[in-house]
Amino acid sequence: MKIISARDYGHMSRQTANIISAQVILKPDCVLGLATGSSPIGTYRQLIDWYRKGDIDFSQVRTVNLDEYVGLDASNDQSYNYFMCHNLFDHINIDPDNTNVPCGVNPDAEGECARYDAVIRSMGGIDLQLLGLGPNGHIGFNEPDDCFSRHTHKVALTEATIQANKRFFEREEDVPRFAYTMGIGDIMNARRVVMVVSGSGKASIVKEAFFGPITPRVPASILQLHRDFTLVADEAALSQI
Ligand code: F6R
């Protein structure tokens, strides 16, 4: 595990964008695993800026997102599909056919999860997976549990996640209770994993996840065993280690 200590959110975002940019330059048709949430927005803004300056070309890049709320379609402004278009895809020269997000409105959960795993397999796996860290240690929507999950599956969101994510919705009742998420096995199979974390609110979970025991009760702790895991965090998030 490598830890890159950044001064603040802006610095963390630029450092992470540099790593992703290097990946795309070295392998123009790479597969990027992408995340939503507040943490990677600055990284996406920096990548858009470099694209506009002509420094990075996404024309051959393929992407696969971590997760999607069950019940929300791509036109819903709270869906992760919408988030990705709004915060990245609409601003760069990526081919929309090369982008993948689980389909939240497929009622056939088993079929949708099997389809998504087949997409990841057909791409030859993920070259670089970007992650955020949930306040309860979740990655993707892999919530604390008794065991680690292997593949894409439907998950019931925990109360902690509903509370953390309600800030994006008008009313707490609007927060979906289920999501489709890549499994821990899918994430661990990525050839490189980069996590962005910022703010003092994440300091205790950073300590627990990366300096505590490896346990499915803190899903991110499994990343301690990944061969190429980099944590890019600001000083506030690293303040307890
Ligand atoms: C998002 C995702 C989640 C978030 C996590 C942190 O696709 O999978 O695991 O990365 O909830 O969210 P923020 O960055 O909003 O604190």
PDB file of C-alpha atoms and ligand atoms in Angstrom:
ATOM      1  CA  MET A   1       0.000   0.000   0.000  1.00  0.00           C
ATOM      2  CA  LYS A   2       1.278   3.451  -0.918  1.00  0.00           C
ATOM      3  CA  ILE A   3      -0.015   6.583   0.770  1.00  0.00           C
ATOM      4  CA  ILE A   4       0.197   9.943  -0.969  1.00  0.00           C
ATOM      5  CA  SER A   5      -0.397  12.784   1.438  1.00  0.00           C
ATOM      6  CA  ALA A   6      -1.973  15.820  -0.208  1.00  0.00           C
ATOM      7  CA  ARG A   7      -2.307  19.280   1.294  1.00  0.00           C
ATOM      8  CA  ASP A   8      -6.015  19.647   0.605  1.00  0.00           C
ATOM      9  CA  TYR A   9      -8.862  18.527  -1.682  1.00  0.00           C
ATOM     10  CA  GLY A  10      -7.492  20.395  -4.727  1.00  0.00           C
ATOM     11  CA  HIS A  11      -4.022  18.923  -4.335  1.00  0.00           C
ATOM     12  CA  MET A  12      -5.487  15.424  -3.778  1.00  0.00           C
ATOM     13  CA  SER A  13      -7.548  15.801  -6.963  1.00  0.00           C
ATOM     14  CA  ARG A  14      -4.565  16.890  -9.076  1.00  0.00           C
ATOM     15  CA  GLN A  15      -2.353  14.072  -7.749  1.00  0.00           C
ATOM     16  CA  THR A  16      -5.064  11.520  -8.575  1.00  0.00           C
ATOM     17  CA  ALA A  17      -5.735  13.004 -12.003  1.00  0.00           C
ATOM     18  CA  ASN A  18      -1.996  12.719 -12.688  1.00  0.00           C
ATOM     19  CA  ILE A  19      -2.082   8.981 -11.941  1.00  0.00           C
ATOM     20  CA  ILE A  20      -5.143   8.443 -14.175  1.00  0.00           C
ATOM     21  CA  SER A  21      -3.657  10.616 -16.908  1.00  0.00           C
ATOM     22  CA  ALA A  22      -0.425   8.581 -16.860  1.00  0.00           C
ATOM     23  CA  GLN A  23      -2.497   5.398 -17.156  1.00  0.00           C
ATOM     24  CA  VAL A  24      -4.337   6.736 -20.232  1.00  0.00           C
ATOM     25  CA  ILE A  25      -1.117   7.983 -21.860  1.00  0.00           C
ATOM     26  CA  LEU A  26       0.665   4.662 -21.307  1.00  0.00           C
ATOM     27  CA  LYS A  27      -2.319   2.557 -22.440  1.00  0.00           C
ATOM     28  CA  PRO A  28      -4.750   4.638 -24.558  1.00  0.00           C
ATOM     29  CA  ASP A  29      -7.352   1.821 -24.693  1.00  0.00           C
ATOM     30  CA  CYS A  30      -7.200   1.112 -20.961  1.00  0.00           C
ATOM     31  CA  VAL A  31     -10.194   0.133 -18.834  1.00  0.00           C
ATOM     32  CA  LEU A  32     -10.887   2.630 -16.066  1.00  0.00           C
ATOM     33  CA  GLY A  33     -13.124   1.646 -13.164  1.00  0.00           C
ATOM     34  CA  LEU A  34     -14.838   4.827 -11.983  1.00  0.00           C
ATOM     35  CA  ALA A  35     -16.588   6.043  -8.842  1.00  0.00           C
ATOM     36  CA  THR A  36     -19.189   8.688  -8.035  1.00  0.00           C
ATOM     37  CA  GLY A  37     -19.659  10.775  -4.863  1.00  0.00           C
ATOM     38  CA  SER A  38     -18.011  14.018  -3.719  1.00  0.00           C
ATOM     39  CA  SER A  39     -14.464  12.685  -3.490  1.00  0.00           C
ATOM     40  CA  PRO A  40     -13.632  12.163  -7.203  1.00  0.00           C
ATOM     41  CA  ILE A  41     -15.368  15.288  -8.592  1.00  0.00           C
ATOM     42  CA  GLY A  42     -12.183  17.404  -8.382  1.00  0.00           C
ATOM     43  CA  THR A  43     -10.225  14.641 -10.116  1.00  0.00           C
ATOM     44  CA  TYR A  44     -12.765  14.571 -12.959  1.00  0.00           C
ATOM     45  CA  ARG A  45     -12.616  18.394 -13.248  1.00  0.00           C
ATOM     46  CA  GLN A  46      -8.836  18.244 -13.574  1.00  0.00           C
ATOM     47  CA  LEU A  47      -9.027  15.534 -16.243  1.00  0.00           C
ATOM     48  CA  ILE A  48     -11.566  17.643 -18.181  1.00  0.00           C
ATOM     49  CA  ASP A  49      -9.220  20.617 -17.958  1.00  0.00           C
ATOM     50  CA  TRP A  50      -6.281  18.623 -19.334  1.00  0.00           C
ATOM     51  CA  TYR A  51      -8.504  17.179 -22.075  1.00  0.00           C
ATOM     52  CA  ARG A  52      -9.507  20.726 -23.119  1.00  0.00           C
ATOM     53  CA  LYS A  53      -5.836  21.702 -23.234  1.00  0.00           C
ATOM     54  CA  GLY A  54      -5.174  18.758 -25.572  1.00  0.00           C
ATOM     55  CA  ASP A  55      -3.050  16.851 -23.063  1.00  0.00           C
ATOM     56  CA  ILE A  56      -5.196  13.741 -22.695  1.00  0.00           C
ATOM     57  CA  ASP A  57      -7.212  11.732 -25.209  1.00  0.00           C
ATOM     58  CA  PHE A  58     -10.102   9.504 -24.098  1.00  0.00           C
ATOM     59  CA  SER A  59     -11.165   8.326 -27.567  1.00  0.00           C
ATOM     60  CA  GLN A  60     -10.127   4.719 -26.948  1.00  0.00           C
ATOM     61  CA  VAL A  61     -10.675   4.564 -23.174  1.00  0.00           C
ATOM     62  CA  ARG A  62     -13.326   2.183 -21.836  1.00  0.00           C
ATOM     63  CA  THR A  63     -14.972   2.644 -18.460  1.00  0.00           C
ATOM     64  CA  VAL A  64     -16.941   0.593 -16.009  1.00  0.00           C
ATOM     65  CA  ASN A  65     -18.576   2.233 -12.985  1.00  0.00           C
ATOM     66  CA  LEU A  66     -18.757   0.723  -9.554  1.00  0.00           C
ATOM     67  CA  ASP A  67     -22.435   0.992  -8.803  1.00  0.00           C
ATOM     68  CA  GLU A  68     -25.935   2.347  -9.410  1.00  0.00           C
ATOM     69  CA  TYR A  69     -29.055   2.837  -7.310  1.00  0.00           C
ATOM     70  CA  VAL A  70     -31.809   0.314  -7.997  1.00  0.00           C
ATOM     71  CA  GLY A  71     -34.897   2.045  -9.393  1.00  0.00           C
ATOM     72  CA  LEU A  72     -33.214   5.133 -10.889  1.00  0.00           C
ATOM     73  CA  ASP A  73     -32.809   5.437 -14.642  1.00  0.00           C
ATOM     74  CA  ALA A  74     -30.139   7.414 -16.475  1.00  0.00           C
ATOM     75  CA  SER A  75     -32.372  10.494 -16.833  1.00  0.00           C
ATOM     76  CA  ASN A  76     -32.841  10.786 -13.046  1.00  0.00           C
ATOM     77  CA  ASP A  77     -30.422  13.466 -11.816  1.00  0.00           C
ATOM     78  CA  GLN A  78     -29.627  11.395  -8.705  1.00  0.00           C
ATOM     79  CA  SER A  79     -28.605   8.340 -10.701  1.00  0.00           C
ATOM     80  CA  TYR A  80     -24.926   7.511 -10.977  1.00  0.00           C
ATOM     81  CA  ASN A  81     -25.347   7.243 -14.734  1.00  0.00           C
ATOM     82  CA  TYR A  82     -26.468  10.893 -14.800  1.00  0.00           C
ATOM     83  CA  PHE A  83     -23.638  11.853 -12.406  1.00  0.00           C
ATOM     84  CA  MET A  84     -20.995  10.398 -14.707  1.00  0.00           C
ATOM     85  CA  CYS A  85     -22.367  12.158 -17.812  1.00  0.00           C
ATOM     86  CA  HIS A  86     -22.692  15.455 -15.955  1.00  0.00           C
ATOM     87  CA  ASN A  87     -19.315  15.336 -14.186  1.00  0.00           C
ATOM     88  CA  LEU A  88     -17.124  13.678 -16.821  1.00  0.00           C
ATOM     89  CA  PHE A  89     -18.395  11.899 -19.931  1.00  0.00           C
ATOM     90  CA  ASP A  90     -20.226  14.886 -21.501  1.00  0.00           C
ATOM     91  CA  HIS A  91     -17.041  16.984 -21.303  1.00  0.00           C
ATOM     92  CA  ILE A  92     -14.443  14.655 -22.834  1.00  0.00           C
ATOM     93  CA  ASN A  93     -14.067  12.752 -26.117  1.00  0.00           C
ATOM     94  CA  ILE A  94     -15.042   9.364 -24.707  1.00  0.00           C
ATOM     95  CA  ASP A  95     -17.290   7.177 -26.889  1.00  0.00           C
ATOM     96  CA  PRO A  96     -20.559   6.729 -24.907  1.00  0.00           C
ATOM     97  CA  ASP A  97     -20.662   3.114 -26.147  1.00  0.00           C
ATOM     98  CA  ASN A  98     -17.420   2.543 -24.253  1.00  0.00           C
ATOM     99  CA  THR A  99     -18.909   3.612 -20.905  1.00  0.00           C
ATOM    100  CA  ASN A 100     -20.735   1.228 -18.573  1.00  0.00           C
ATOM    101  CA  VAL A 101     -22.842   1.762 -15.463  1.00  0.00           C
ATOM    102  CA  PRO A 102     -25.135  -0.940 -14.004  1.00  0.00           C
ATOM    103  CA  CYS A 103     -28.722  -0.515 -15.220  1.00  0.00           C
ATOM    104  CA  GLY A 104     -30.676   0.545 -12.116  1.00  0.00           C
ATOM    105  CA  VAL A 105     -34.055  -0.060 -13.753  1.00  0.00           C
ATOM    106  CA  ASN A 106     -33.453  -3.667 -14.752  1.00  0.00           C
ATOM    107  CA  PRO A 107     -35.832  -5.458 -12.348  1.00  0.00           C
ATOM    108  CA  ASP A 108     -34.052  -8.767 -12.987  1.00  0.00           C
ATOM    109  CA  ALA A 109     -31.332  -8.356 -10.357  1.00  0.00           C
ATOM    110  CA  GLU A 110     -29.622 -11.661 -11.063  1.00  0.00           C
ATOM    111  CA  GLY A 111     -29.648 -11.028 -14.811  1.00  0.00           C
ATOM    112  CA  GLU A 112     -28.328  -7.475 -14.448  1.00  0.00           C
ATOM    113  CA  CYS A 113     -25.487  -8.525 -12.131  1.00  0.00           C
ATOM    114  CA  ALA A 114     -24.491 -11.414 -14.425  1.00  0.00           C
ATOM    115  CA  ARG A 115     -24.623  -9.062 -17.441  1.00  0.00           C
ATOM    116  CA  TYR A 116     -22.379  -6.530 -15.670  1.00  0.00           C
ATOM    117  CA  ASP A 117     -19.799  -9.123 -14.663  1.00  0.00           C
ATOM    118  CA  ALA A 118     -19.758 -10.362 -18.264  1.00  0.00           C
ATOM    119  CA  VAL A 119     -19.064  -6.771 -19.422  1.00  0.00           C
ATOM    120  CA  ILE A 120     -16.074  -6.515 -17.050  1.00  0.00           C
ATOM    121  CA  ARG A 121     -14.789  -9.907 -18.220  1.00  0.00           C
ATOM    122  CA  SER A 122     -15.231  -9.044 -21.904  1.00  0.00           C
ATOM    123  CA  MET A 123     -13.040  -5.971 -21.390  1.00  0.00           C
ATOM    124  CA  GLY A 124     -10.247  -8.134 -20.010  1.00  0.00           C
ATOM    125  CA  GLY A 125     -10.592  -6.750 -16.483  1.00  0.00           C
ATOM    126  CA  ILE A 126      -9.937  -3.304 -15.050  1.00  0.00           C
ATOM    127  CA  ASP A 127      -6.569  -1.565 -15.442  1.00  0.00           C
ATOM    128  CA  LEU A 128      -7.159   1.145 -12.850  1.00  0.00           C
ATOM    129  CA  GLN A 129     -10.036   1.270 -10.386  1.00  0.00           C
ATOM    130  CA  LEU A 130     -10.785   4.612  -8.728  1.00  0.00           C
ATOM    131  CA  LEU A 131     -12.533   4.430  -5.343  1.00  0.00           C
ATOM    132  CA  GLY A 132     -13.942   6.670  -2.644  1.00  0.00           C
ATOM    133  CA  LEU A 133     -14.338   5.533   0.961  1.00  0.00           C
ATOM    134  CA  GLY A 134     -17.731   5.344   2.681  1.00  0.00           C
ATOM    135  CA  PRO A 135     -17.948   6.611   6.282  1.00  0.00           C
ATOM    136  CA  ASN A 136     -18.606   2.997   7.351  1.00  0.00           C
ATOM    137  CA  GLY A 137     -15.701   1.656   5.298  1.00  0.00           C
ATOM    138  CA  HIS A 138     -17.746   0.648   2.256  1.00  0.00           C
ATOM    139  CA  ILE A 139     -16.211   0.564  -1.226  1.00  0.00           C
ATOM    140  CA  GLY A 140     -18.610   0.698  -4.141  1.00  0.00           C
ATOM    141  CA  PHE A 141     -21.752  -0.202  -2.224  1.00  0.00           C
ATOM    142  CA  ASN A 142     -20.119  -3.176  -0.516  1.00  0.00           C
ATOM    143  CA  GLU A 143     -21.466  -2.545   2.948  1.00  0.00           C
ATOM    144  CA  PRO A 144     -20.077  -4.018   6.207  1.00  0.00           C
ATOM    145  CA  ASP A 145     -21.061  -7.692   6.243  1.00  0.00           C
ATOM    146  CA  ASP A 146     -20.103 -11.146   7.539  1.00  0.00           C
ATOM    147  CA  CYS A 147     -18.167 -12.014   4.384  1.00  0.00           C
ATOM    148  CA  PHE A 148     -16.607 -10.386   1.331  1.00  0.00           C
ATOM    149  CA  SER A 149     -18.661 -10.636  -1.875  1.00  0.00           C
ATOM    150  CA  ARG A 150     -17.054 -11.838  -5.069  1.00  0.00           C
ATOM    151  CA  HIS A 151     -19.048 -10.319  -7.927  1.00  0.00           C
ATOM    152  CA  THR A 152     -21.672  -7.732  -8.873  1.00  0.00           C
ATOM    153  CA  HIS A 153     -24.715  -8.111  -6.661  1.00  0.00           C
ATOM    154  CA  LYS A 154     -27.783  -6.314  -5.325  1.00  0.00           C
ATOM    155  CA  VAL A 155     -27.251  -4.834  -1.898  1.00  0.00           C
ATOM    156  CA  ALA A 156     -29.485  -3.263   0.751  1.00  0.00           C
ATOM    157  CA  LEU A 157     -27.953   0.060   1.789  1.00  0.00           C
ATOM    158  CA  THR A 158     -27.200   0.412   5.493  1.00  0.00           C
ATOM    159  CA  GLU A 159     -28.677   3.176   7.606  1.00  0.00           C
ATOM    160  CA  ALA A 160     -25.219   4.838   7.777  1.00  0.00           C
ATOM    161  CA  THR A 161     -25.039   5.016   3.966  1.00  0.00           C
ATOM    162  CA  ILE A 162     -28.611   6.302   3.654  1.00  0.00           C
ATOM    163  CA  GLN A 163     -27.779   9.029   6.194  1.00  0.00           C
ATOM    164  CA  ALA A 164     -24.515   9.916   4.413  1.00  0.00           C
ATOM    165  CA  ASN A 165     -26.146  10.073   0.961  1.00  0.00           C
ATOM    166  CA  LYS A 166     -29.366  11.870   1.862  1.00  0.00           C
ATOM    167  CA  ARG A 167     -27.555  15.191   1.310  1.00  0.00           C
ATOM    168  CA  PHE A 168     -27.946  14.634  -2.428  1.00  0.00           C
ATOM    169  CA  PHE A 169     -31.731  14.105  -2.270  1.00  0.00           C
ATOM    170  CA  GLU A 170     -34.610  16.458  -1.514  1.00  0.00           C
ATOM    171  CA  ARG A 171     -36.042  14.158   1.166  1.00  0.00           C
ATOM    172  CA  GLU A 172     -34.581  11.234   3.107  1.00  0.00           C
ATOM    173  CA  GLU A 173     -37.454   9.017   1.835  1.00  0.00           C
ATOM    174  CA  ASP A 174     -36.193   9.606  -1.708  1.00  0.00           C
ATOM    175  CA  VAL A 175     -32.866   7.857  -1.067  1.00  0.00           C
ATOM    176  CA  PRO A 176     -33.094   4.444  -2.780  1.00  0.00           C
ATOM    177  CA  ARG A 177     -32.763   1.524  -0.351  1.00  0.00           C
ATOM    178  CA  PHE A 178     -31.009  -0.854  -2.793  1.00  0.00           C
ATOM    179  CA  ALA A 179     -28.137  -0.661  -5.249  1.00  0.00           C
ATOM    180  CA  TYR A 180     -26.283  -2.829  -7.738  1.00  0.00           C
ATOM    181  CA  THR A 181     -22.569  -2.869  -6.970  1.00  0.00           C
ATOM    182  CA  MET A 182     -19.437  -4.535  -8.245  1.00  0.00           C
ATOM    183  CA  GLY A 183     -18.204  -7.087  -5.735  1.00  0.00           C
ATOM    184  CA  ILE A 184     -15.065  -6.943  -3.605  1.00  0.00           C
ATOM    185  CA  GLY A 185     -13.612  -9.675  -5.838  1.00  0.00           C
ATOM    186  CA  ASP A 186     -14.146  -7.510  -8.949  1.00  0.00           C
ATOM    187  CA  ILE A 187     -12.409  -4.568  -7.244  1.00  0.00           C
ATOM    188  CA  MET A 188      -9.512  -6.720  -5.972  1.00  0.00           C
ATOM    189  CA  ASN A 189      -9.029  -8.075  -9.523  1.00  0.00           C
ATOM    190  CA  ALA A 190      -8.285  -4.577 -10.856  1.00  0.00           C
ATOM    191  CA  ARG A 191      -4.609  -4.344 -11.758  1.00  0.00           C
ATOM    192  CA  ARG A 192      -4.253  -1.055  -9.910  1.00  0.00           C
ATOM    193  CA  VAL A 193      -6.499   0.560  -7.293  1.00  0.00           C
ATOM    194  CA  VAL A 194      -6.431   4.261  -6.368  1.00  0.00           C
ATOM    195  CA  MET A 195      -8.588   5.676  -3.582  1.00  0.00           C
ATOM    196  CA  VAL A 196      -9.328   9.360  -2.955  1.00  0.00           C
ATOM    197  CA  VAL A 197     -10.267  10.455   0.568  1.00  0.00           C
ATOM    198  CA  SER A 198     -10.581  13.921   2.018  1.00  0.00           C
ATOM    199  CA  GLY A 199     -11.681  15.667   5.183  1.00  0.00           C
ATOM    200  CA  SER A 200     -11.427  15.072   8.924  1.00  0.00           C
ATOM    201  CA  GLY A 201     -14.782  13.259   8.880  1.00  0.00           C
ATOM    202  CA  LYS A 202     -13.035  10.296   7.219  1.00  0.00           C
ATOM    203  CA  ALA A 203      -9.950  10.299   9.502  1.00  0.00           C
ATOM    204  CA  SER A 204     -11.133   7.555  11.868  1.00  0.00           C
ATOM    205  CA  ILE A 205     -12.334   5.206   9.110  1.00  0.00           C
ATOM    206  CA  VAL A 206      -9.026   5.689   7.236  1.00  0.00           C
ATOM    207  CA  LYS A 207      -7.207   4.561  10.378  1.00  0.00           C
ATOM    208  CA  GLU A 208      -9.550   1.609  10.911  1.00  0.00           C
ATOM    209  CA  ALA A 209      -9.504   0.473   7.283  1.00  0.00           C
ATOM    210  CA  PHE A 210      -5.776   0.690   6.593  1.00  0.00           C
ATOM    211  CA  PHE A 211      -4.172   0.286  10.017  1.00  0.00           C
ATOM    212  CA  GLY A 212      -6.668  -2.104  11.605  1.00  0.00           C
ATOM    213  CA  PRO A 213      -7.556  -5.762  11.050  1.00  0.00           C
ATOM    214  CA  ILE A 214      -8.687  -6.983   7.631  1.00  0.00           C
ATOM    215  CA  THR A 215     -12.360  -7.734   8.054  1.00  0.00           C
ATOM    216  CA  PRO A 216     -15.586  -7.683   5.989  1.00  0.00           C
ATOM    217  CA  ARG A 217     -16.982  -5.486   8.773  1.00  0.00           C
ATOM    218  CA  VAL A 218     -14.718  -2.760   7.273  1.00  0.00           C
ATOM    219  CA  PRO A 219     -14.846  -3.695   3.575  1.00  0.00           C
ATOM    220  CA  ALA A 220     -12.054  -1.311   2.464  1.00  0.00           C
ATOM    221  CA  SER A 221      -9.618  -3.107   4.809  1.00  0.00           C
ATOM    222  CA  ILE A 222      -9.215  -5.854   2.158  1.00  0.00           C
ATOM    223  CA  LEU A 223      -7.278  -3.332   0.065  1.00  0.00           C
ATOM    224  CA  GLN A 224      -4.348  -3.836   2.462  1.00  0.00           C
ATOM    225  CA  LEU A 225      -3.853  -7.104   0.526  1.00  0.00           C
ATOM    226  CA  HIS A 226      -3.971  -5.554  -2.958  1.00  0.00           C
ATOM    227  CA  ARG A 227      -0.670  -5.651  -4.883  1.00  0.00           C
ATOM    228  CA  ASP A 228      -0.949  -2.120  -6.231  1.00  0.00           C
ATOM    229  CA  PHE A 229      -3.093   0.013  -3.969  1.00  0.00           C
ATOM    230  CA  THR A 230      -2.519   3.764  -3.590  1.00  0.00           C
ATOM    231  CA  LEU A 231      -4.378   5.913  -1.098  1.00  0.00           C
ATOM    232  CA  VAL A 232      -4.385   9.598  -2.056  1.00  0.00           C
ATOM    233  CA  ALA A 233      -5.667  11.501   0.953  1.00  0.00           C
ATOM    234  CA  ASP A 234      -5.479  15.024   2.278  1.00  0.00           C
ATOM    235  CA  GLU A 235      -3.867  15.892   5.597  1.00  0.00           C
ATOM    236  CA  ALA A 236      -7.218  16.091   7.391  1.00  0.00           C
ATOM    237  CA  ALA A 237      -8.139  12.529   6.329  1.00  0.00           C
ATOM    238  CA  LEU A 238      -4.688  11.296   7.407  1.00  0.00           C
ATOM    239  CA  SER A 239      -4.744  13.152  10.725  1.00  0.00           C
ATOM    240  CA  GLN A 240      -5.235  10.016  12.876  1.00  0.00           C
ATOM    241  CA  ILE A 241      -2.397   7.937  11.436  1.00  0.00           C
TER     242      ILE A 241
HETATM  243  C1  F6R B   1     -19.587   5.816  -5.310  1.00  0.00           C
HETATM  244  C2  F6R B   1     -19.279   4.792  -4.346  1.00  0.00           C
HETATM  245  C3  F6R B   1     -19.157   5.053  -2.888  1.00  0.00           C
HETATM  246  C4  F6R B   1     -18.477   6.371  -2.543  1.00  0.00           C
HETATM  247  C5  F6R B   1     -18.396   6.561  -1.030  1.00  0.00           C
HETATM  248  C6  F6R B   1     -17.772   7.884  -0.658  1.00  0.00           C
HETATM  249  O1  F6R B   1     -19.640   5.273  -6.637  1.00  0.00           O
HETATM  250  O2  F6R B   1     -19.142   3.697  -4.753  1.00  0.00           O
HETATM  251  O3  F6R B   1     -18.447   3.986  -2.306  1.00  0.00           O
HETATM  252  O4  F6R B   1     -17.183   6.373  -3.082  1.00  0.00           O
HETATM  253  O5  F6R B   1     -19.688   6.509  -0.493  1.00  0.00           O
HETATM  254  O6  F6R B   1     -18.596   8.926  -1.080  1.00  0.00           O
HETATM  255  P1  F6R B   1     -18.125  10.443  -0.989  1.00  0.00           P
HETATM  256  O7  F6R B   1     -16.999  10.596  -1.933  1.00  0.00           O
HETATM  257  O8  F6R B   1     -19.331  11.241  -1.439  1.00  0.00           O
HETATM  258  O9  F6R B   1     -17.736  10.683   0.421  1.00  0.00           O
END
